[in-house]
Amino acid sequence: MSFVNCSKVCVNDSNIKGGGSGAFANEDIKKGELVETGIVRRVPINGHYCPYVFTWSKDRTIWAIGSGCSTFYNSSQNPNIHMIRNLDHDTFEMYALKDISKGEELTHKYKSLGWRKCFIGLNNI
């Protein structure tokens, strides 16, 4: 079994204003279905100023870069996927919160949206 599987996802230009690149469904995905699995690498960086890293500790002091398409999922107040982090094993899984059509942009609500400086202004997106 591979640590990383993002075969159901591709990266293209986002449909979200200011979203840059975004993750999109390569196929129809059913609610509850596993969308992507991956690993992270912990990095010595200040995540308050870098939007491309994940919060990787409960005390908000450890940051990590994700594998696969994980860094291309844009944030939404109405997300269609949810990330489950396994902080002890440095892995994550993305699951569909609803049925997703092929070609639909995949979004999740950033865990740190309300307190990271790099996300100021994204709370209303």
mmCIF file of C-alpha atoms in Angstrom:
data_model
loop_
_atom_site.group_PDB
_atom_site.id
_atom_site.type_symbol
_atom_site.label_atom_id
_atom_site.label_comp_id
_atom_site.label_asym_id
_atom_site.label_seq_id
_atom_site.Cartn_x
_atom_site.Cartn_y
_atom_site.Cartn_z
ATOM 1 C CA MET A 1 0.000 0.000 0.000
ATOM 2 C CA SER A 2 1.300 3.440 -0.922
ATOM 3 C CA PHE A 3 1.553 6.255 1.636
ATOM 4 C CA VAL A 4 0.195 8.676 -0.974
ATOM 5 C CA ASN A 5 -2.830 8.225 -3.249
ATOM 6 C CA CYS A 6 -4.278 11.240 -5.005
ATOM 7 C CA SER A 7 -5.500 9.460 -8.145
ATOM 8 C CA LYS A 8 -9.031 10.890 -7.734
ATOM 9 C CA VAL A 9 -7.677 14.454 -7.759
ATOM 10 C CA CYS A 10 -6.025 16.766 -10.280
ATOM 11 C CA VAL A 11 -4.818 20.370 -10.048
ATOM 12 C CA ASN A 12 -6.001 23.157 -12.360
ATOM 13 C CA ASP A 13 -6.779 26.873 -12.182
ATOM 14 C CA SER A 14 -9.182 27.488 -9.314
ATOM 15 C CA ASN A 15 -12.700 28.785 -9.848
ATOM 16 C CA ILE A 16 -12.368 30.761 -6.604
ATOM 17 C CA LYS A 17 -11.407 34.425 -6.955
ATOM 18 C CA GLY A 18 -7.778 34.729 -5.838
ATOM 19 C CA GLY A 19 -7.574 30.949 -5.369
ATOM 20 C CA GLY A 20 -4.630 30.403 -7.725
ATOM 21 C CA SER A 21 -4.419 26.680 -8.387
ATOM 22 C CA GLY A 22 -7.086 24.365 -7.007
ATOM 23 C CA ALA A 23 -7.789 20.666 -6.535
ATOM 24 C CA PHE A 24 -10.526 19.088 -8.677
ATOM 25 C CA ALA A 25 -12.266 15.720 -8.790
ATOM 26 C CA ASN A 26 -10.969 13.399 -11.536
ATOM 27 C CA GLU A 27 -14.112 11.283 -11.187
ATOM 28 C CA ASP A 28 -17.499 11.258 -9.463
ATOM 29 C CA ILE A 29 -17.004 10.811 -5.710
ATOM 30 C CA LYS A 30 -19.716 9.667 -3.296
ATOM 31 C CA LYS A 31 -20.391 11.210 0.129
ATOM 32 C CA GLY A 32 -18.165 9.560 2.750
ATOM 33 C CA GLU A 33 -15.704 8.233 0.169
ATOM 34 C CA LEU A 34 -11.954 8.524 0.702
ATOM 35 C CA VAL A 35 -10.667 11.168 -1.733
ATOM 36 C CA GLU A 36 -6.941 11.311 -0.963
ATOM 37 C CA THR A 37 -4.414 9.825 1.448
ATOM 38 C CA GLY A 38 -1.038 11.330 2.114
ATOM 39 C CA ILE A 39 1.885 12.029 4.350
ATOM 40 C CA VAL A 40 3.421 15.224 5.630
ATOM 41 C CA ARG A 41 6.914 16.433 6.339
ATOM 42 C CA ARG A 42 7.345 18.654 9.382
ATOM 43 C CA VAL A 43 9.170 21.858 8.516
ATOM 44 C CA PRO A 44 10.857 24.592 10.605
ATOM 45 C CA ILE A 45 8.787 27.500 9.349
ATOM 46 C CA ASN A 46 6.433 30.094 10.788
ATOM 47 C CA GLY A 47 3.062 29.047 9.420
ATOM 48 C CA HIS A 48 1.483 32.357 10.346
ATOM 49 C CA TYR A 49 3.102 33.826 7.242
ATOM 50 C CA CYS A 50 3.110 30.830 4.878
ATOM 51 C CA PRO A 51 -0.315 29.656 3.622
ATOM 52 C CA TYR A 52 1.082 26.486 2.036
ATOM 53 C CA VAL A 53 1.733 24.581 5.264
ATOM 54 C CA PHE A 54 -0.628 22.756 7.607
ATOM 55 C CA THR A 55 -1.033 23.269 11.342
ATOM 56 C CA TRP A 56 0.399 20.001 12.653
ATOM 57 C CA SER A 57 0.046 20.160 16.442
ATOM 58 C CA LYS A 58 -2.688 20.885 18.940
ATOM 59 C CA ASP A 59 -0.633 23.720 20.437
ATOM 60 C CA ARG A 60 -0.214 25.384 17.002
ATOM 61 C CA THR A 61 3.594 25.320 17.054
ATOM 62 C CA ILE A 62 4.417 22.619 14.486
ATOM 63 C CA TRP A 63 3.929 23.045 10.734
ATOM 64 C CA ALA A 64 4.032 20.525 7.898
ATOM 65 C CA ILE A 65 4.014 20.344 4.113
ATOM 66 C CA GLY A 66 1.576 17.824 2.651
ATOM 67 C CA SER A 67 2.124 15.356 -0.162
ATOM 68 C CA GLY A 68 0.053 14.852 -3.292
ATOM 69 C CA CYS A 69 -2.553 17.513 -4.071
ATOM 70 C CA SER A 70 -3.119 18.490 -0.432
ATOM 71 C CA THR A 71 -1.665 22.000 -0.656
ATOM 72 C CA PHE A 72 -3.984 22.850 -3.553
ATOM 73 C CA TYR A 73 -7.309 22.416 -1.717
ATOM 74 C CA ASN A 74 -8.698 25.922 -1.287
ATOM 75 C CA SER A 75 -10.765 26.962 1.722
ATOM 76 C CA SER A 76 -14.526 27.383 1.735
ATOM 77 C CA GLN A 77 -17.228 28.127 4.296
ATOM 78 C CA ASN A 78 -19.232 25.430 2.471
ATOM 79 C CA PRO A 79 -16.591 22.718 1.893
ATOM 80 C CA ASN A 80 -17.161 19.435 0.092
ATOM 81 C CA ILE A 81 -14.286 17.512 1.734
ATOM 82 C CA HIS A 82 -12.880 17.157 5.235
ATOM 83 C CA MET A 83 -9.279 16.458 6.262
ATOM 84 C CA ILE A 84 -8.530 14.021 9.071
ATOM 85 C CA ARG A 85 -5.037 14.473 10.461
ATOM 86 C CA ASN A 86 -3.075 11.758 12.238
ATOM 87 C CA LEU A 87 -0.544 13.940 14.039
ATOM 88 C CA ASP A 88 1.319 10.998 15.597
ATOM 89 C CA HIS A 89 1.955 9.242 12.276
ATOM 90 C CA ASP A 90 2.276 12.328 10.029
ATOM 91 C CA THR A 91 -0.503 11.162 7.723
ATOM 92 C CA PHE A 92 -3.819 12.561 6.547
ATOM 93 C CA GLU A 93 -6.983 11.451 4.785
ATOM 94 C CA MET A 94 -9.471 13.561 2.832
ATOM 95 C CA TYR A 95 -13.124 12.441 2.794
ATOM 96 C CA ALA A 96 -16.093 13.674 0.758
ATOM 97 C CA LEU A 97 -18.726 15.513 2.811
ATOM 98 C CA LYS A 98 -21.262 15.224 -0.036
ATOM 99 C CA ASP A 99 -21.545 13.692 -3.498
ATOM 100 C CA ILE A 100 -19.000 15.394 -5.771
ATOM 101 C CA SER A 101 -19.172 15.473 -9.566
ATOM 102 C CA LYS A 102 -16.203 14.918 -11.851
ATOM 103 C CA GLY A 103 -14.597 18.311 -12.537
ATOM 104 C CA GLU A 104 -15.928 19.927 -9.343
ATOM 105 C CA GLU A 105 -13.424 21.925 -7.286
ATOM 106 C CA LEU A 106 -12.556 20.285 -3.969
ATOM 107 C CA THR A 107 -12.495 22.550 -0.927
ATOM 108 C CA HIS A 108 -12.191 22.183 2.807
ATOM 109 C CA LYS A 109 -12.441 24.654 5.648
ATOM 110 C CA TYR A 110 -8.956 25.486 6.867
ATOM 111 C CA LYS A 111 -8.544 24.498 10.510
ATOM 112 C CA SER A 112 -6.512 27.639 11.220
ATOM 113 C CA LEU A 113 -8.620 30.049 9.180
ATOM 114 C CA GLY A 114 -9.585 32.144 12.187
ATOM 115 C CA TRP A 115 -6.162 32.699 13.721
ATOM 116 C CA ARG A 116 -3.336 32.543 11.140
ATOM 117 C CA LYS A 117 -2.104 35.896 9.867
ATOM 118 C CA CYS A 118 -1.723 34.619 6.281
ATOM 119 C CA PHE A 119 -5.461 33.872 6.166
ATOM 120 C CA ILE A 120 -6.735 37.309 7.169
ATOM 121 C CA GLY A 121 -9.553 38.126 4.778
ATOM 122 C CA LEU A 122 -10.367 34.503 3.905
ATOM 123 C CA ASN A 123 -12.940 34.099 6.690
ATOM 124 C CA ASN A 124 -15.712 35.383 4.435
ATOM 125 C CA ILE A 125 -14.898 33.247 1.390
#
